[in-house]
Each structure stands twice: as structure tokens, then as C-alpha cells.
Amino acid sequence: MESDRSRPHFAGLHALLTLIQSLYHRPRFFSAPSSHDRRGDQPLPLVCLHRDRSSTTFLPALKESLDSTLPQVPHTLIDADEIADTATGDAAEHLLPLVHALQQELGKDEFTSGGIGEFDNYKLVEWLTRQHLPPEQGKRDKPVVNLLREWTGGRPGSGGLRSVVAEVPHALTRFVLSVLLWIGQLLGMRWLAGRVPGLGSEARWIMSQRFMVPRHSTSFQGFAERLTLDRRSAESEEQIKKLLLHAFLEDLRIAYRRRRWRIFPRRQGWRRTTYVTVLLDNVREANGGWELLRLINEVRNETGRLDPLLLVAATDDPPQAPEEPALSLTSAVRANEALSEWRRRLPTRRQKLAPDARYLHIELPTGASEAEVSHDDHKAWQDQAGWYPRRAPVLARRYLCEVLVLALLAAGLVQPTLTFSESWGANCAVFETWSSETVSTRVSDLGPAGDQCLGYSDSATQVFGDNERLRYAQSAVHAQNDEAKRLHAGNPDRPYVTLVYFAGLTNSRSGPRTDHAVAEELEGLLLRQREQNTRSDSEPLLRIVIANGGTGMRGAPEVARELLVPLVESDPTILGVVGMDRSVTETEQAIRILGEHGVPVLGSTLTSTGLADLTPLYFQLVPGNERQAELLGSYAAHVDASRITVYHPPTTGRNTYAATLLRALTQRLRDTGIALDKRGWKRSVSELEPLCTDRTDRHREIAFYAGRENAFGDFLRTVRRNCTDSAELPMIVASDSASRFVADARSREHADFNGVTVSYVGLGSPVVLAGRDCVAGSSDSLPGAGPQLSAFCAGYHGLRQELRKKLPKEAPDMPWPGERVGGLYDAAGLFVDAVFTIRQRDSTGDGAAPHRAEVAQQLRDLTFEGATGTIDFGRSRIADERSLAVLRIRNINELVDPEGTPSCAYLIGTVYGGRHPDTATGCPRGG
């Protein structure tokens, strides 16, 4: 990958990364690396990477890699030089700036469940080292007590328990407590008056650890006073620094502790399967880097305590102190052997308090040639990307124990709890029955696609899917629904109508990702809604109910039969259903069910053959597969192709799209003189043979992809494998399903597709060919287009700006409008225009919606000029007269001018005004 190429590669890289990976993975509680080691946590070395001054990119590259492999595990990169530069040298500044910087970084909320916690011990000790004692306020006043109360959030001048008792409102209770306090003080319990609540655990630990000799103080307050600026000069600064570091390490130990009170398991500690990883760059004597490593070595030796801190330091300035032993450097190639040797020698060396007992010195090569870098080293970064943390033990995982306890305590709550958990996990609205909004959902098992949330919604109570752009589009539609309701409440005579948008808005984890394609369709509906909400009082208001049929519409029959039909029967404003996603058997069943209950259905992208036979209320916005086959045949004749090879998935089962398309292609090309081959796959497109195996020149052939968008990327990789001369490859043309692939940047933005030319069938080519001008809001983006395209482009321009601002990572990057945006914009406009025409003809004065049958008949009689061209169902309910185009993108990887913008290679059918372009290719002029 491109990012791997930019990372450093040197001899021993694989061994070094393997060493670091073996160290940051925490051993299981009952495991030991060898028979000589203790079980559970293991001592961690201070890994010191000695490098040339010019080699400074390893730790930043390692941090970038850890960001992707350990996103929730505390890890950070600290530049010691930068920390030293910010230090002021003031006495009240931090004694150990590097340790404070580590605490600040590791305490961030971004690590979510992997966060360390509050660092209570370290923060208290470090805060005390920067404080002056306040002046005494009276005979029995203790300044350090006031200081500690300030730390815990109490009033600095309060008098401990005595002041608490004085504030008790009930006189008798106040008297009893005062007597008890007096008796306690007479018995010698004077600490009762000066006690600081909230510091119990910190005080116990500080007084039990070894640094600064806590027994020289009679109480914790006295020890705390020794840490302040007023008393620090009488103490050993070395001991104070060790206390600071020991407190920091103790807080890490607490976060990683697997047992509570030495008996009970502590699940939070069991869930931590990876050690805290700190990368310390530019370690030098001058910036305190070597001092920090020395202190860690000494604290670990002197306390004998294990801690979960893995520190990897990089330096080009080895320590110069004369008392330091001579460095024993090991080459990176032998890093793992050095670790084994370090573990073998550690028990003896730490027993002797050796000043280098905890160090593991690794030498990075300074100028290795390409020949010295092995194959494993070249792949090291790629292999490291697969080193994910071990999953936590089953009993330590979140919510499991709670669920078991609840099940034992209240068996009657098991089923409601499971139902709630199931809905929550599937992002299903749990309490929609308590809401006044139009929401109905259920979690359904869709077989291979798993459990998914199906149903419908017209409000923010329920938003389907997990893609940011898709969810934003739904939320924006819901906001326009609220606006339409508000406008209708203010003007009840204004027509108020509803459409149901029905598609697959959720995906299985391993299935195709169609989020951006579905988001495009919702954005088209959103543009139409915004237009209607800002138009005159005579124009209908439009409400959209969003219905989810699950991955690949597998749950469409269930949703149509059990949810949508009751909704339609109870809501007369619903005029029809638009969308329908894709041509599969479940979609056909849903169309038949809706038709049987008198609901018009407008398929926006369906092309399968025979859909009009399912119900007389079915309309299709785009031409069917027969016309797509005609387009391919005409295009093949236009480019003088000698052969067409159709690559297709299995044509049995639920995929009626591929079956009908293949049948139509066979019939259309039978008598054309163009040879036709069919090559299918059963499980994966990787079963296909590459096109460059026999060195045949195929530049006059067409390779036609007749599968779904989820396998198109693998198809491109497979057929082009090992091809050195792309000029000998056939022309690659994909069916209309590839538009989903084009719409999803995650699918096409791979280095494998750089420079790859792809053609595909466009169902809404006029909008695509309007291009950059339309995105900019131009009113004359395509010659010959009418006011509908101008209105569309004006609205789309604002929408694109909105998406770039709200969703900088998910916003569409194509320099043209998505064809699905235009398609659903026209679909909704068609119904709105039908309602407007009926209202004008019948001169009705109220805001009641017309009957669905009347709307269906009006669709047959209406000629609608849309953004994607003329729509006329007068001859047929299938819009076979509309335009179909072969759109060519010369570089599918980078969609910028000129190679990444689609151009029209060939077009059939009418465009605007029912006219066919008079060019040789049939493409509109200027498109």
C-alpha cells in the first residue's frame, strides 16, 4: 500500500516489529513465556533504539501503525525535544516534564474503554510539589490540611469534621455528634478534626511505598507538607522524582490490576490485553530523556513491582555519564535473540540493582542497501497491520456478568432485556410505540446477512444504517418532514402528500456496501422536499417515509406485508412507494404485495424483465434489461467490436437481475455477427482467468460485467492480473449496477485501479453529463436541458456545499451529480406534478390527497420533463424510451478532470423534450 511504501524499510525491520508486538501483547493470567518465568504479567524492557541522526522516521511510522491496530489501547508518541523546549525552568514547574506529558496524553478520553483513568496518585503528588503552604489562620489551623482540602474540592478554611458537625440543622443530632467528636479527641483521636475526606486510598499508598522514607512523618499530612515548595529543599530531589515516577507507574498498575482485594476478579483489568505503549523520540541527556529511563530502571529495581508500561525510545545521542556501563548494542536483525538474552539475565541483574538491568539496546542500520532488506522486511509493515489485540476473556467482557445477574435475580425480565438488547444492537428504535411519530421497526434474522433492523420511519426517532452520510441524509429528510407538517398545520388547504422510499439501508458486515448509493437517492428526495417546502401555497407539501428492507432487500416481503400495508391502509396521504433498490426475488414479492393492496410502485433503478406483469400499478423510471442489451449491441457495432464476453454470477436463485440481463444479451446479439461468450463464476470472481494469460490481443473485444457492484472491484483486479500492456486488454463495460461502485469512494479509491479505464451503463446520464457545471449550480450545465435541470443543479450545488461542511470525510468527491440523486429527484417530482395536475383539474380547495388509483392513472397520462430527461408512461409503464448511455471514465481511481470525469461514449433513447440527440454517438452535444 502507498502508506507502507512511505514508511522506513531496513534490514531487521521485521524482527524489530515482531519484538515490539510480542511485548505490547499482554500474556494471559495463567500463561508464562517459558518454564522459568512467572505466570501472568511479565517484566518489560526499556527498548532503546540507537540510530543515525538522519534516521528519524521509525517511531512516527510505528505510531501511525499503532493508531490503526490499537485504536482503543493507550499509546502515544512523545518528542522529548519538544517537551524540553516548552519547559520554563520555574521552581513551580513540573519536576519531570516528560512524565507529566505522558500522563496528559494517556489520560485523554479518545482511548474510550481502553483509557487509563484519573491518575489519582500521580496527580496528587505532582500537584503538591508545585504548591506553597498557605499561612496559618489560628491556633489549631494546619495549613497543609487546608491545602489538601482545596485539592479535594472542599473549602480551604473549613474546620474538618468540627465544621461539618456545626452545619447539621437538627439541634439534637448536632449535640450528639459534637459530644462524640469531643470524646474521640479526649481519647487521643485528634486526627478526627484534621481528617481530609476523599484521600483515603492515595494516603494509604503514599505512606506504604518506600521513597522519601514515609515513616519519617507521623501522618500523611506531615508527609504531604514535605512535598511542598516550602519544604522541598530539605528533601532529596532524586527521591521526590522517584516518588513521582512510582506514583505514575502505580496508577498504571491500578488500571491493569486483574484482582480486587486479592480475591475478587476485576473485569476492567482482565479486559486489558495490551500494555500501555509509549514511544519516546529524540532521547538525550539535555532534554531529560535519559534521566527518565534511568529513573524507570531504578524504580523497577528498587521496588520489584511490575508495571504495564512498554517504553520504546529512539536516540542518536547515547548517555555520556562516566558511571554508565558501556553500551552493548544488538543489531535489529537479532532483536528477538537479544530479548531472550535480556530475559535470561534480568533476575540476576535486577537483584544486583544493575544500572542497565532494564535496558534493551537495539542498533538501527544507518544505510542499508535495497539488497540487504529481506522479503520479510519489505512486508513488515503490512504484516504488522494484522496484529490486533487479543479479545478479552468471555467473563470479562462488558455487560455479560450484568446480564447473568439480572437473569438470576429477575427471570421475568429476561425476555424484555433480550428484546431491548437485540433492538439496541441493531440500531432499532426501542420505544417507538410511545412516540407520536410514524415509526415501526423490528429486528429480523435475514439469514446470511444476520440480524438487522427493518421497518419504516418518518422522524429522527429511527435512523437506519451506520454510515455517516446515509444517516445524515435520513436526518435531513426527517427535518423536512417536520417542516412540511408545520407548514401544513399553518395552511391546512395546501395539499399534503406522502411517499414511501423503500430500499436496503442496512448492510451485513461481509456483504456489499451500498450506503453511498442509497444516500444519493435520499439526497434526491431531500432536494425535492426542500423545493416543495419553499414553493407557493398551491404546490403540494411532500413527506417522505423511509422504509428499510435490509441487505439486498432480503426482508422486503416481510416489511411490505406486515408493516407497510397496515401503514398505507391507515394513512390516505400515502400515494405510492419509490425506490425498491435492486432486482431480486424479494423485491418482486414486495411489488406484488403492494400492488395487491392498491399501492402504486415506482422502481427507480430496477431493470429486470417482467416486473410490469406483477401488478398494473407498477411503473419503472428507467429502461429494462432488453434495452440495456440493445445499447450494448449498438455500442459494439459502433466501435467495431469483434467479440463480447459476458462475465456473470450464478443466474439461479434470487438474482433475477443477472438472469434476465444475460437472457436479453443472448437474444439481442444472436444475429448481429458479433461473437458472444459467457463466462460465469460460482462463488467468487477470483475463479475467472486473467485476460493476459495467452498473450492474445483483445483490444477489439468487449468484456461486459453483468454482476453486482460488490464484486466489480475484484473483477477488475482478476481480469487485469499480470497484464503489462493495457492496450491489449478488451474494453471493459459494466452494467448499470456499477454506478453503486462509482458512487462509493471506499470501493474505487485503491491503488490497484490507478489509470484503469471503465465504462458502465448510465441510467440517468443527462444528470451525470451535466458534470462540474451542475455541481457549481449552473443553469445551462447541459445544452437543451429545461428548467428542471436548472432547478436541480441549483439545489444540488447547495447540498454539496452542505455535505462538505457537515461530512468532510463522507461527502461525495465526484465532480458531477450522482445519477441516483437525479433519479429520485424526478421520481418524487413525478408524483408531486400528478397531484398538482389533479388538484388544478378538479379545482379542489382542501388539502386532502387524491386517491392512489387516480394518481396512478395520472402517471399514465402525464408527460414530465425531469432533470434526467423526459418521463412518459403513455405507451408503457416501463420507460423504455428514455435514454441509456455508455459512460466512460478513463481513470476510475481519481475522479478529476479530464480522465476521471465521465464522458458519453454512446447513447440510445430520448433525452429532453422527447428528442433524440442527432450526434453520431447519440450523445447530447456538450455532454
PDB file of N, CA and C in Angstrom, residues 46 151 161 221 487 550 574 644 682 732 870 911:
ATOM      1  N   LEU A  46      13.188  -1.635  28.731  1.00  0.00           N
ATOM      2  CA  LEU A  46      13.248  -0.306  28.142  1.00  0.00           C
ATOM      3  C   LEU A  46      13.955  -0.446  26.804  1.00  0.00           C
ATOM      4  N   TRP A 151      -7.498  20.665  47.290  1.00  0.00           N
ATOM      5  CA  TRP A 151      -7.300  19.661  46.235  1.00  0.00           C
ATOM      6  C   TRP A 151      -8.555  18.801  46.056  1.00  0.00           C
ATOM      7  N   LEU A 161     -14.105  17.861  60.506  1.00  0.00           N
ATOM      8  CA  LEU A 161     -15.361  17.300  60.983  1.00  0.00           C
ATOM      9  C   LEU A 161     -16.088  18.256  61.915  1.00  0.00           C
ATOM     10  N   GLN A 221      -0.522  13.950  56.438  1.00  0.00           N
ATOM     11  CA  GLN A 221      -0.457  15.404  56.300  1.00  0.00           C
ATOM     12  C   GLN A 221       0.977  15.899  56.423  1.00  0.00           C
ATOM     13  N   LEU A 487     -45.800  23.570   8.056  1.00  0.00           N
ATOM     14  CA  LEU A 487     -46.422  24.400   7.025  1.00  0.00           C
ATOM     15  C   LEU A 487     -47.862  23.980   6.777  1.00  0.00           C
ATOM     16  N   GLY A 550     -33.546  -4.164   4.414  1.00  0.00           N
ATOM     17  CA  GLY A 550     -32.374  -4.955   4.788  1.00  0.00           C
ATOM     18  C   GLY A 550     -31.412  -5.152   3.640  1.00  0.00           C
ATOM     19  N   ILE A 574     -50.563   8.692   1.821  1.00  0.00           N
ATOM     20  CA  ILE A 574     -49.509   7.937   1.135  1.00  0.00           C
ATOM     21  C   ILE A 574     -49.991   7.595  -0.270  1.00  0.00           C
ATOM     22  N   ILE A 644     -17.937 -10.136 -27.775  1.00  0.00           N
ATOM     23  CA  ILE A 644     -18.375  -9.681 -26.458  1.00  0.00           C
ATOM     24  C   ILE A 644     -18.338 -10.872 -25.514  1.00  0.00           C
ATOM     25  N   LYS A 682     -19.001 -19.196  -9.736  1.00  0.00           N
ATOM     26  CA  LYS A 682     -19.941 -19.791  -8.796  1.00  0.00           C
ATOM     27  C   LYS A 682     -19.905 -19.109  -7.430  1.00  0.00           C
ATOM     28  N   ILE A 732     -13.545  -2.640 -21.170  1.00  0.00           N
ATOM     29  CA  ILE A 732     -14.323  -3.115 -20.029  1.00  0.00           C
ATOM     30  C   ILE A 732     -15.572  -2.246 -19.896  1.00  0.00           C
ATOM     31  N   THR A 870     -37.034  13.409 -20.277  1.00  0.00           N
ATOM     32  CA  THR A 870     -38.489  13.289 -20.379  1.00  0.00           C
ATOM     33  C   THR A 870     -38.949  11.953 -19.814  1.00  0.00           C
ATOM     34  N   VAL A 911     -33.878  12.181 -24.729  1.00  0.00           N
ATOM     35  CA  VAL A 911     -33.327  12.890 -23.574  1.00  0.00           C
ATOM     36  C   VAL A 911     -34.335  13.946 -23.135  1.00  0.00           C
TER      37      VAL A 911
END
